[in-house]
Coordinates of C-alpha atoms and ligand atoms in Angstrom, one line a residue:
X1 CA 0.0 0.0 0.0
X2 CA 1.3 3.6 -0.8
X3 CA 2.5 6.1 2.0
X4 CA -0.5 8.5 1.4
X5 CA -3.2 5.3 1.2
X6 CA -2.0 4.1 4.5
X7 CA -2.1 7.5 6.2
X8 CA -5.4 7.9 5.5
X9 CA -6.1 4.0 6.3
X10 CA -4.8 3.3 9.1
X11 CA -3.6 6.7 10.6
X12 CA -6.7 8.0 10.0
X13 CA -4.8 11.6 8.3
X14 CA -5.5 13.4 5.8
X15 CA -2.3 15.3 4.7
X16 CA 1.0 14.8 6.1
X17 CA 2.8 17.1 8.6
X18 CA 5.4 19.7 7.2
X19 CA 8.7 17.5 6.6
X20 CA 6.7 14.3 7.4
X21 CA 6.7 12.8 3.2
X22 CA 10.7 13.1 2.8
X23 CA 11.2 11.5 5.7
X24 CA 8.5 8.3 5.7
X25 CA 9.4 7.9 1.9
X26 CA 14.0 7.9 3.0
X27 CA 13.0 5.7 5.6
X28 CA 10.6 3.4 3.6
X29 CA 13.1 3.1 1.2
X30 CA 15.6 1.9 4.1
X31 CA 18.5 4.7 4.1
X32 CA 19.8 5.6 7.3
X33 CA 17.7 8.1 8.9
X34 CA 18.5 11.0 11.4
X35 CA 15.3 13.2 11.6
X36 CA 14.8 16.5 13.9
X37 CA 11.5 17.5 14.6
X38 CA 10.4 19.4 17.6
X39 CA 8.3 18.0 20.5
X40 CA 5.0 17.6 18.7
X41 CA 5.8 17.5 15.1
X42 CA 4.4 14.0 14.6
X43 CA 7.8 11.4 14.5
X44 CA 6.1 8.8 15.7
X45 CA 4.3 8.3 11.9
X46 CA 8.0 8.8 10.7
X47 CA 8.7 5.3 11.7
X48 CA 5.8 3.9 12.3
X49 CA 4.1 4.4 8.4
X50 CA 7.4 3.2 6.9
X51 CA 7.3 0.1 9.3
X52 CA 4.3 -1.0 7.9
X53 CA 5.4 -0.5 4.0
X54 CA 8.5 -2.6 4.4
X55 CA 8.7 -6.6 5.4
X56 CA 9.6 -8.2 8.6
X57 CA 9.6 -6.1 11.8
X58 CA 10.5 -3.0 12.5
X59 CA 12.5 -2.7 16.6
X60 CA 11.7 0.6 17.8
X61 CA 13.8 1.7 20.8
X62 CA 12.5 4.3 23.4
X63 CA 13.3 5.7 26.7
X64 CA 10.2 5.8 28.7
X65 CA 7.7 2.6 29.3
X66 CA 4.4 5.2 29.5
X67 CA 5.6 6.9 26.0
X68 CA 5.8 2.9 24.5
X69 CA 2.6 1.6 25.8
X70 CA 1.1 4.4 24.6
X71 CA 2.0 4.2 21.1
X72 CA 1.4 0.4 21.3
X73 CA -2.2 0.7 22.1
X74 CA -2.6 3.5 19.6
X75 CA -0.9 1.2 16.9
X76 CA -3.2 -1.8 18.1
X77 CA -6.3 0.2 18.1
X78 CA -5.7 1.1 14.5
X79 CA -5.3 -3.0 13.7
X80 CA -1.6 -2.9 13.8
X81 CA 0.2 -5.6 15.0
X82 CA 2.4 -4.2 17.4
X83 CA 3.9 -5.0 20.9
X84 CA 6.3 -4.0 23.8
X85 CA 8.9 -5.6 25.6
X86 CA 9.1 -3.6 28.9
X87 CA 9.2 -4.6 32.6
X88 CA 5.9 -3.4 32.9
X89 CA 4.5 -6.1 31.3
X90 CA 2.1 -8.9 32.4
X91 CA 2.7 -12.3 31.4
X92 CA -0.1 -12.7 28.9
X93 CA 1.3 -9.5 27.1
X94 CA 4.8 -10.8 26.9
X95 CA 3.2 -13.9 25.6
X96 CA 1.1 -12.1 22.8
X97 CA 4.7 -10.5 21.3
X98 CA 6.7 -13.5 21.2
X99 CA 4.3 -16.0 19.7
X100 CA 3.6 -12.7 16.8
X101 CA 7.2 -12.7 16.4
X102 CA 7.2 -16.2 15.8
X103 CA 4.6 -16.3 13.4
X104 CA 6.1 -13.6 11.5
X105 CA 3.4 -11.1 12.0
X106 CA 4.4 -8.7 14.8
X107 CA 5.4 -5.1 12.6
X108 CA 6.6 -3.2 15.6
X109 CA 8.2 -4.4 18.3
X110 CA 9.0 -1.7 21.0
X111 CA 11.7 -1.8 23.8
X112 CA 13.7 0.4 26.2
X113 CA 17.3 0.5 25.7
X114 CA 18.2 -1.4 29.1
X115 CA 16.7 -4.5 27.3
X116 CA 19.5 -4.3 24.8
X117 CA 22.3 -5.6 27.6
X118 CA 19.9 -8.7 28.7
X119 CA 21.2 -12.0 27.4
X120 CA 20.2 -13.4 24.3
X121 CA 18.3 -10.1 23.1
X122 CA 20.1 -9.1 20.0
X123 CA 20.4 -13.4 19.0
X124 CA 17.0 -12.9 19.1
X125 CA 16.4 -9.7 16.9
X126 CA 18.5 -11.3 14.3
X127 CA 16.4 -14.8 14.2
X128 CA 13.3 -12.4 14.2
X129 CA 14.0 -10.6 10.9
X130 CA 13.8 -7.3 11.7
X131 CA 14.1 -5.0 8.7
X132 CA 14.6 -1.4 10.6
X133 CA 16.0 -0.1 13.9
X134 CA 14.3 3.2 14.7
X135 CA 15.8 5.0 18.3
X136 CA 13.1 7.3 19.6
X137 CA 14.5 10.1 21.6
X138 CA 18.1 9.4 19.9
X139 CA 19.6 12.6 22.1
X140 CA 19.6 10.3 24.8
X141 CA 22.6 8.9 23.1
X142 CA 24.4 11.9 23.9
X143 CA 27.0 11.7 26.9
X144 CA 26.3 15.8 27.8
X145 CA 22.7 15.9 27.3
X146 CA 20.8 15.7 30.6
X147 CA 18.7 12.7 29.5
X148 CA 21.7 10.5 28.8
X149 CA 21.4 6.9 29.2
X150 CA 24.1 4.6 28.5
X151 CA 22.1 1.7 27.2
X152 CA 21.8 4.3 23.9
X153 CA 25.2 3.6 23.0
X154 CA 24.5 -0.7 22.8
X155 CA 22.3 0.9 19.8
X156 CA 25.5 1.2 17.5
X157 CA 26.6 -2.6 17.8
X158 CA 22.9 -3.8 17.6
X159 CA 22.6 -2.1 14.2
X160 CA 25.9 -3.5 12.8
X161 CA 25.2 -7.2 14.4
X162 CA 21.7 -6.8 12.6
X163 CA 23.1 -4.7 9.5
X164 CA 19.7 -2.9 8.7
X165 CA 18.8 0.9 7.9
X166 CA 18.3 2.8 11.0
X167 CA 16.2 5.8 11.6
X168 CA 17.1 8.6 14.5
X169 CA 14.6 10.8 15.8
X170 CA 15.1 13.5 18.2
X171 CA 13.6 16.9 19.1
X172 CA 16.9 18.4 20.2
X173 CA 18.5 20.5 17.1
X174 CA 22.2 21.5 18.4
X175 CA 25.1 20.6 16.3
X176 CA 26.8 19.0 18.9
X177 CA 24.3 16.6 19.8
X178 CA 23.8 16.0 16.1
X179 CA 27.6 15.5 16.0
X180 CA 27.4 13.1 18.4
X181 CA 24.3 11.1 17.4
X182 CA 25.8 10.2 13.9
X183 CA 29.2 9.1 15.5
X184 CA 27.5 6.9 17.9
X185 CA 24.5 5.5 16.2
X186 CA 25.7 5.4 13.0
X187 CA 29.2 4.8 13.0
X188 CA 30.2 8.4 11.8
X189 CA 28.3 7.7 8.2
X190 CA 26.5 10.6 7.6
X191 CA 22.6 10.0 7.2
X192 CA 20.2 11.6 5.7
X193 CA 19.3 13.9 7.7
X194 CA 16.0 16.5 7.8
X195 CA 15.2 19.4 9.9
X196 CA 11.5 20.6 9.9
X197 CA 8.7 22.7 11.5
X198 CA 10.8 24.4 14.6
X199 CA 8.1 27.2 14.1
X200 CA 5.4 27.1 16.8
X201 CA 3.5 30.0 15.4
X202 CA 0.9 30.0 18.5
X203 CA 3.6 30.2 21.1
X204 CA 4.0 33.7 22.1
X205 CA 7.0 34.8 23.3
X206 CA 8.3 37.6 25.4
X207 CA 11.4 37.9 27.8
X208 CA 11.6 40.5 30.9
X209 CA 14.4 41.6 32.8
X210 CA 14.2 40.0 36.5
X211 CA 13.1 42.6 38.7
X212 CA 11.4 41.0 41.3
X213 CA 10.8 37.6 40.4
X214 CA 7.8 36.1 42.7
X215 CA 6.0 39.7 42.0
X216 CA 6.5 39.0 37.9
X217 CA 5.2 35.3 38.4
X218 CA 2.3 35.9 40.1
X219 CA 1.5 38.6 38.0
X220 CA 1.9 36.5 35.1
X221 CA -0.1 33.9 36.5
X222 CA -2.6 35.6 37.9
X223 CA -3.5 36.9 34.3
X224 CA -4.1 33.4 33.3
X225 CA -6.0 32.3 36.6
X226 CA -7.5 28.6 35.9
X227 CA -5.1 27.9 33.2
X228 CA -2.6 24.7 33.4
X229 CA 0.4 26.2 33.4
X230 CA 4.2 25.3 33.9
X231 CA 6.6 27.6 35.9
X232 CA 10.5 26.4 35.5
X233 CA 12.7 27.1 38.0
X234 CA 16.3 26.6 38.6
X235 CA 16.6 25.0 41.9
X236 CA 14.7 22.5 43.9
X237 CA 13.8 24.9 46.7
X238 CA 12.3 27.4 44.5
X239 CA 9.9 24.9 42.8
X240 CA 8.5 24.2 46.8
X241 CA 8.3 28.6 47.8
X242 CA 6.9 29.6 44.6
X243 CA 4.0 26.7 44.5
X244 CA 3.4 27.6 47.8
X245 CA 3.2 31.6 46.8
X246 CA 1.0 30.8 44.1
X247 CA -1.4 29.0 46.5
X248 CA -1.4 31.8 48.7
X249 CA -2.5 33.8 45.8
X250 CA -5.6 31.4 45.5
X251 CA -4.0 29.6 42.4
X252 CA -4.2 25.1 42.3
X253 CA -0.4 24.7 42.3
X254 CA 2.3 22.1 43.2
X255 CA 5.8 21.4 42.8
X256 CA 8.4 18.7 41.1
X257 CA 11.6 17.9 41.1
X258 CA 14.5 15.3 40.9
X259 CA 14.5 14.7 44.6
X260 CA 10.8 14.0 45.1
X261 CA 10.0 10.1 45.6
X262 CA 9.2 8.6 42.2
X263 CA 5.6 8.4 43.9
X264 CA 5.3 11.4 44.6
X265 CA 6.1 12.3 41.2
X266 CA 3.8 10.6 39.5
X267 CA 1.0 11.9 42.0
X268 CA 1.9 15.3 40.4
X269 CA 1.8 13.8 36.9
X270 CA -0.9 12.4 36.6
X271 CA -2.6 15.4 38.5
X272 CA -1.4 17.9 35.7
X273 CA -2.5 15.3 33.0
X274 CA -5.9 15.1 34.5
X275 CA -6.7 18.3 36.4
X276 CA -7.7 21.7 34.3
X277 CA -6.1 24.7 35.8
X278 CA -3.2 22.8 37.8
X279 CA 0.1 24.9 37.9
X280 CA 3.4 23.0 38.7
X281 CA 6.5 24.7 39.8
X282 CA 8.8 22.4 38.4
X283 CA 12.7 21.9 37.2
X284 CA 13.7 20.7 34.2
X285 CA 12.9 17.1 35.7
X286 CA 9.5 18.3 34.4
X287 CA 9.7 17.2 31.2
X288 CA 10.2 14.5 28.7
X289 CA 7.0 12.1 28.8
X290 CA 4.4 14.7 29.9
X291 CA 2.3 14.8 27.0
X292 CA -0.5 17.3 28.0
X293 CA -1.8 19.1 24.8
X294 CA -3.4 22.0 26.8
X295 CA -0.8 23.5 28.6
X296 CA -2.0 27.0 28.1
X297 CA 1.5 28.7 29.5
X298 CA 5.0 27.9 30.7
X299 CA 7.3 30.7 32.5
X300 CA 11.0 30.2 33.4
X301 CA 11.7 32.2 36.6
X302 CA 15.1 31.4 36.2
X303 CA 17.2 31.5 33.2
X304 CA 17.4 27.8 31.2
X305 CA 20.4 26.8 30.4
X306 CA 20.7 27.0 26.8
X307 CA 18.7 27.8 23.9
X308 CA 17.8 24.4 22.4
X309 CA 16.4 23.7 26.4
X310 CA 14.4 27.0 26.2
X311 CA 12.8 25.9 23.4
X312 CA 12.5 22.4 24.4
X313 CA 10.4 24.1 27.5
X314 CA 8.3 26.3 25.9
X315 CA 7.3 23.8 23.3
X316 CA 5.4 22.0 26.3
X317 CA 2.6 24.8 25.6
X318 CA 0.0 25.1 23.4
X319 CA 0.7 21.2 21.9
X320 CA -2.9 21.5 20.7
X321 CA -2.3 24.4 18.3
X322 CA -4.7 26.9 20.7
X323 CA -2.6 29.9 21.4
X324 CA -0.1 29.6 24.9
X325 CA 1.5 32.0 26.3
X326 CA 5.8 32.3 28.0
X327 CA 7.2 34.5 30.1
X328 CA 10.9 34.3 30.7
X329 CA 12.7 36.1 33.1
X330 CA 16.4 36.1 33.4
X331 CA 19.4 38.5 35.4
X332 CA 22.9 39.1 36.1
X333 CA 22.8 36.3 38.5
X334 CA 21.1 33.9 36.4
X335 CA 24.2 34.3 33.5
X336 CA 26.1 33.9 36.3
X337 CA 25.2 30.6 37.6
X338 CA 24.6 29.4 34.0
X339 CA 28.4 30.4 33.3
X340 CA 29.6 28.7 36.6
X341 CA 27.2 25.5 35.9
X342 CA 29.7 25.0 32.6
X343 CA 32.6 25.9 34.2
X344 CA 32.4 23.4 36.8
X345 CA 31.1 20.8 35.4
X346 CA 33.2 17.8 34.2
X347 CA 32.8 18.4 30.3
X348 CA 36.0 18.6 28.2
X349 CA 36.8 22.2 27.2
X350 CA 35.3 22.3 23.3
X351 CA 32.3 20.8 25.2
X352 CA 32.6 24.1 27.5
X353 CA 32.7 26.1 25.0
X354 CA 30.3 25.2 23.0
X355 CA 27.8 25.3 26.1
X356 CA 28.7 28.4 26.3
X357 CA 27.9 29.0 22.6
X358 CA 24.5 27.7 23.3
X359 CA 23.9 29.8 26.6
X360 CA 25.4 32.9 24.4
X361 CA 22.8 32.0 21.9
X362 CA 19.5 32.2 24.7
X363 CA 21.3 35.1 25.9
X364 CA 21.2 37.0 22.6
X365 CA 17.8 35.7 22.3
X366 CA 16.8 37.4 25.5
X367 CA 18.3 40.8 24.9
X368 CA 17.6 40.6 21.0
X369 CA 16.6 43.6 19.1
X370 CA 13.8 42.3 16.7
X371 CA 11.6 39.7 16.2
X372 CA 12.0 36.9 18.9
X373 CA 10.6 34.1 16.8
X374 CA 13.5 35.0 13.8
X375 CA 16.3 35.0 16.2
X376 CA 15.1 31.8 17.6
X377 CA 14.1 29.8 14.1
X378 CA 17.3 31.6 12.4
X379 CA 19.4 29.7 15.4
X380 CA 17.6 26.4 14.1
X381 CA 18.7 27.3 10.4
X382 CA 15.3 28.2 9.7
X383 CA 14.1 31.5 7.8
X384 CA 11.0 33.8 8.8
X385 CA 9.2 36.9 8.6
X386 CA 8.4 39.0 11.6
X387 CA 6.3 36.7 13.5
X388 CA 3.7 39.0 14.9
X389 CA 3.2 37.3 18.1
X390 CA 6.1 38.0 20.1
X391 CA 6.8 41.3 22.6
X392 CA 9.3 42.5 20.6
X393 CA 6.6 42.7 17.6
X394 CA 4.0 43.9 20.3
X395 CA 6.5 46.5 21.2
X396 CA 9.5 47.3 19.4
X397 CA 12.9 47.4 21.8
X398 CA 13.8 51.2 22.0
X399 CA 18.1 50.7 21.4
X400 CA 20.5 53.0 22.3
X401 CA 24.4 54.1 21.5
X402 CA 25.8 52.6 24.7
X403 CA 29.7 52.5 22.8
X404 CA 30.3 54.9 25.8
X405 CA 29.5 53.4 28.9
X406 CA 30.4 50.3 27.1
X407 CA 34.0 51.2 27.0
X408 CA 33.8 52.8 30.7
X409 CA 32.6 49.4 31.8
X410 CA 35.2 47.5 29.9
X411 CA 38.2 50.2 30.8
X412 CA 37.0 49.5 34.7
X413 CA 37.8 45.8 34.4
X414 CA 40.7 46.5 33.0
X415 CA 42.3 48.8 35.3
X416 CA 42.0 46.5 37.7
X417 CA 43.5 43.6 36.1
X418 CA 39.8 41.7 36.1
X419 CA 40.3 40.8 39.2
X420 CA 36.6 42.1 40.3
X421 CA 32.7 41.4 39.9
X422 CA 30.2 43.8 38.6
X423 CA 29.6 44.9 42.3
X424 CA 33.1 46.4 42.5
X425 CA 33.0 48.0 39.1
X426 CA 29.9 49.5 39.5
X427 CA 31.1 51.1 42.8
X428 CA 34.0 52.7 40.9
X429 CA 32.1 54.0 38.1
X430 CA 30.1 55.6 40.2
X431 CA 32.8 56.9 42.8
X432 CA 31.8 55.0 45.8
X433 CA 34.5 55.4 48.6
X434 CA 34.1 51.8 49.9
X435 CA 36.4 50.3 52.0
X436 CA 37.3 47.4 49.7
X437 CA 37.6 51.0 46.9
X438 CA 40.2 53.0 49.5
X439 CA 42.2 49.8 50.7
X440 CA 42.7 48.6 46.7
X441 CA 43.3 52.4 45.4
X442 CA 41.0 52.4 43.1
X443 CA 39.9 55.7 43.8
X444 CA 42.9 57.4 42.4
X445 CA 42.0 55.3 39.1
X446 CA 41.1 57.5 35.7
X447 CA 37.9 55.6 35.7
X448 CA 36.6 56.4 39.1
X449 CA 33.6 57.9 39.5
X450 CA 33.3 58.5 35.3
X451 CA 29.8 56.4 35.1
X452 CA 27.5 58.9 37.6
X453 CA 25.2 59.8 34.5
X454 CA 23.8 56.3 35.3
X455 CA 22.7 55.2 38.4
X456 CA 23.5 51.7 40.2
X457 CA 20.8 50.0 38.5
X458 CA 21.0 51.0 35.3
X459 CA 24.8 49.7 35.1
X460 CA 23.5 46.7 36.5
X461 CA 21.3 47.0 33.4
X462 CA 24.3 47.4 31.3
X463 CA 26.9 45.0 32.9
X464 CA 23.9 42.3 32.2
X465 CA 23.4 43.4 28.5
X466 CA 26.9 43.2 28.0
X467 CA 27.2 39.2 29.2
X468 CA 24.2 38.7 27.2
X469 CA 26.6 40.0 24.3
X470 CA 29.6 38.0 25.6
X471 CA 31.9 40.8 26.1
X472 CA 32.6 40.3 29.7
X473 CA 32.4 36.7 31.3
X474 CA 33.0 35.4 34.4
X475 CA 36.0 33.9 35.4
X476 CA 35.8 30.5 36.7
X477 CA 38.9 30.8 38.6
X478 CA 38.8 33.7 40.2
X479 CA 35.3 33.8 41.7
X480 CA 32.6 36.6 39.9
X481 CA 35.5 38.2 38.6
X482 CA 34.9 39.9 34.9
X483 CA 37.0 39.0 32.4
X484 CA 37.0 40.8 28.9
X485 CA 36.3 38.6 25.9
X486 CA 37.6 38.8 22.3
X487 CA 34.2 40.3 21.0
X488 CA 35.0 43.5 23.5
X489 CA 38.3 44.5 22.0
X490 CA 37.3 46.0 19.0
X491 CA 34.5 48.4 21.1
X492 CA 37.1 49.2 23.7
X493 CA 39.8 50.4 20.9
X494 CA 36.8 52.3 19.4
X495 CA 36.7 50.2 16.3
X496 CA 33.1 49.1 16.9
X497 CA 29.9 50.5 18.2
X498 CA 27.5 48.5 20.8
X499 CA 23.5 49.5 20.7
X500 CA 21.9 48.1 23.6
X501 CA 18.4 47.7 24.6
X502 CA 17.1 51.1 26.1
X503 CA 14.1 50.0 28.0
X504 CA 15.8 47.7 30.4
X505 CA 17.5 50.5 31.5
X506 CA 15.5 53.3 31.9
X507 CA 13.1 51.0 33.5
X508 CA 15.5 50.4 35.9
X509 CA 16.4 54.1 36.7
X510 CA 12.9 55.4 37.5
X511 CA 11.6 59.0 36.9
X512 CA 13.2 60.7 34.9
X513 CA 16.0 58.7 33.8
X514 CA 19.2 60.2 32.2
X515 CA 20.3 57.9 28.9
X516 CA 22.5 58.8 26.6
Ligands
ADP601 P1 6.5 13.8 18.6 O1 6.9 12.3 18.9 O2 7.2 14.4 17.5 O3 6.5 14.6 19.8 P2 4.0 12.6 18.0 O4 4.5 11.6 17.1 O5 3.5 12.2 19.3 O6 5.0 13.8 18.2 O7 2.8 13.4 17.3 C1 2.1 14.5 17.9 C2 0.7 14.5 17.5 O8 0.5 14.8 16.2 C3 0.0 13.2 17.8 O9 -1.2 13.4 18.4 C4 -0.2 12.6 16.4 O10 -1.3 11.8 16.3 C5 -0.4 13.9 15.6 N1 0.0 13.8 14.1 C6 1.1 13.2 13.7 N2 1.1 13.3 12.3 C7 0.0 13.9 11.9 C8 -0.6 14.2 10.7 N3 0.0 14.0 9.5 N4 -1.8 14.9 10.7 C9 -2.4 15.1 11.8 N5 -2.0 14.8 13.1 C10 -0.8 14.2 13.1

């Protein structure tokens, strides 16, 4: 039967999704696959269409038993043959997929990763002649993503022991993770690989500046009063004071996290999934697996860690195509502990860097100039008009010439080898005899006291814009201190100008502000 005939058949579709056709016709036709589609998209019909057009059985390896079973009984309810191998099966069910393997029938045979290292498993794929391998969730092969799991990496020797077309699907977009997916599924043999439909056109977007956090969240919130909602936050404490603020304020709210008993967290799960109007205060533990269609809004109260996770989080909202609403906030402190997180952690150095690439990236994203939704699709390699729907089409971000205090900023941390935090230089921009000033001498300095046109907030303002532009970072060995990056040289030798966002910054003066 022909792609489109069984779509309609036994998917019960009309029309495929954007990007869907090229990649069910390359998989049908058995090349190796890798296929990045965001949360949503429709990958599932990626492999499951072509498994039905070709002979023999297609293995299908995924991360989470809820996500399998649930594709099983959609499969089987559409007269597929299909079954899972999980630990959560009963006996009868495990029955049901070996004597359809054995009769030749069984066209999708689902199973997590772990089941890979059992005994006999793959001796048993080969006997079973399966004629595809598709990986579900194929980021989880990566070693730096968060959802690594090492079972991902037995998927390389499975697929030369069987020596069939395999076909990766993940929702995570970043070269990196790309990179590492072809090297480990498929040997470092380029597939053929598709990109498609990273636009969420009912998503709207918008960015503030954290002022006062709780105050913005419960604003935000209470807008959307009876609405499910998501608010991410960046540490497990947070997730337990904001839920309880937001009950205070009369919302239905709870919290999740890592540390919670598994029970616990499924409590809250299956609350969300069932509940109208339940807001969880979650981290990013929150995540893969809940498939709730009406999420109506998600906010970040913190900062997430890179763009591709931004977007990962957003795209929770609004999976039913009914517009959804974000909010996310982000501050000095939060590019801070973003910067440190990378630092620290145990990642070679091109892996650092290029998490710092990807927090540069949300960064520019946050203090971008235009249109949200084409900074954020041009990152994914996709083109766009002005979206419309975003707060910087709302309202256009007043910019300014800020080459000037730019260069005082930069000239500060300079003079005083960058040895200091934005703290210090703030205080000797704006001539503040503190003790720490006197005892270092740093009132005698050219650049003492140059910056009073601005007040203390508004430099914070600035000193923020400017990591969000990557021209000062944080030092990882010397603790907050500012160091100057490459980008900065060319605006401190007055080469280059800087425009940066005015409205940050006069917000932050109050009346009357003074910008030049
Ligand atoms: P993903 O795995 O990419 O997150 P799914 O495969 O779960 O997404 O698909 C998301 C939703 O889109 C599902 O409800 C699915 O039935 C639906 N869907 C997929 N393809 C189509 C299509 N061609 N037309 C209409 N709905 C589709």
């Amino acid at each position: 039967m022909s792609a489109a005939t069984l779509l309609r058949d036994v998917f019960g579709f009309d029309a495929f999704r954007p990007g869907q056709q090229d990649i069910v016709e390359a998989v049908a036709a058995g090349r190796n696959t890798l296929a990045i589609m965001p949360t949503g998209g429709g990958k599932s019909l990626c492999f499951q269409l072509p498994a039905l057009m070709r002979s023999g059985v297609t293995v299908v390896i995924s991360p989470l038993i809820a996500l399998m079973r649930d594709q099983v009984r959609g499969l089987q309810q559409a007269g597929v043959v299909a079954g899972a191998l999980t630990s959560g099966n009963t006996e009868e069910e495990t029955e049901a997929v070996w004597s359809a393997l054995e009769s030749g029938t069984l066209k999708l045979l689902y199973m997590a990763p772990e089941r890979l290292s059992a005994g006999g498993t793959v001796q048993m794929l080969q006997r079973a002649g399966v004629s595809l391998i598709a990986v579900d969730e194929a980021h989880c092969v990566s070693q730096w993503g968060h959802d690594f799991r090492p079972d991902y990496l037995r998927i390389g020797d499975l697929r030369e022991a069987l020596d069939v077309p395999l076909a990766a699907f993940t929702a995570t977009a970043d070269a990196e993770t790309q990179a590492e997916i072809v090297q480990k599924l498929f040997a470092g043999q380029q597939p053929a690989t598709f990109l498609h439909g990273f636009d969420r056109p009912n998503i709207h977007l918008a960015f503030a500046a954290k002022d006062s956090p709780r105050a913005q969240i419960l604003t935000f919130a209470a807008a959307r009063k009876g609405q499910s909602g998501i608010v991410y936050t960046g540490t497990r404490a947070k997730t337990e004071t904001l839920a309880q603020a937001l009950r205070e304020a009369g919302h239905l709210a709870c919290h999740y996290h890592g540390g919670m008993e598994a029970e616990d967290r499924r409590i809250v799960e299956r609350r969300f999934q069932q509940e109208d109007g339940l807001i969880v205060c979650a981290t990013v533990a929150f995540g893969m697996g809940i498939d709730k269609p009406d999420i109506r809004w998600v906010a970040h109260a913190d900062l997430p860690k890179s763009i591709e996770a931004y977007y990962q989080e957003i795209g929770r909202a609004g999976r039913d195509g009914a517009p959804a609403e974000t909010l996310t906030l982000f501050g000095p402190d939060d590019i801070r502990y973003r910067r440190q997180q990378i630092d620290e952690g145990l990642a070679p150095a091109d892996r650092r860097t290029a998490d710092h690439g990807r927090l540069n990236a949300l960064l520019g994203l946050a203090e971008a100039l235009h249109c949200r939704r084409q900074t954020l699709l041009s990152y994914f390699g996709e083109t766009s008009d002005p979206c419309g729907h975003c707060d910087l089409c709302d309202k256009p971000a007043e910019v300014f010439d800020a080459t000037t205090p730019v260069r005082m900023a930069l000239s500060a941390a300079l003079r005083t080898e960058e040895y200091f935090g934005a703290g210090h230089l703030i205080d000797i921009l704006l001539g503040q005899p503190t003790d720490k000033i006197k005892a270092r001498g740093h009132d005698s300095l050219p650049t003492y006291g140059v910056g009073r046109d601005y007040d203390r907030r508004q430099w914070q303002a600035i000193f923020r814009q400017m990591m969000g532009h990557d021209l000062l970072r944080p030092d990882r060995d010397r603790h907050g201190a500012l160091r100057m990056t490459d980008h900065a040289r060319p605006i401190l030798r007055g080469e280059a100008q800087i425009m940066l966002r005015r409205d940050t910054i006069t917000a932050a003066k109050g009346a009357g502000p003074k910008v030049h």
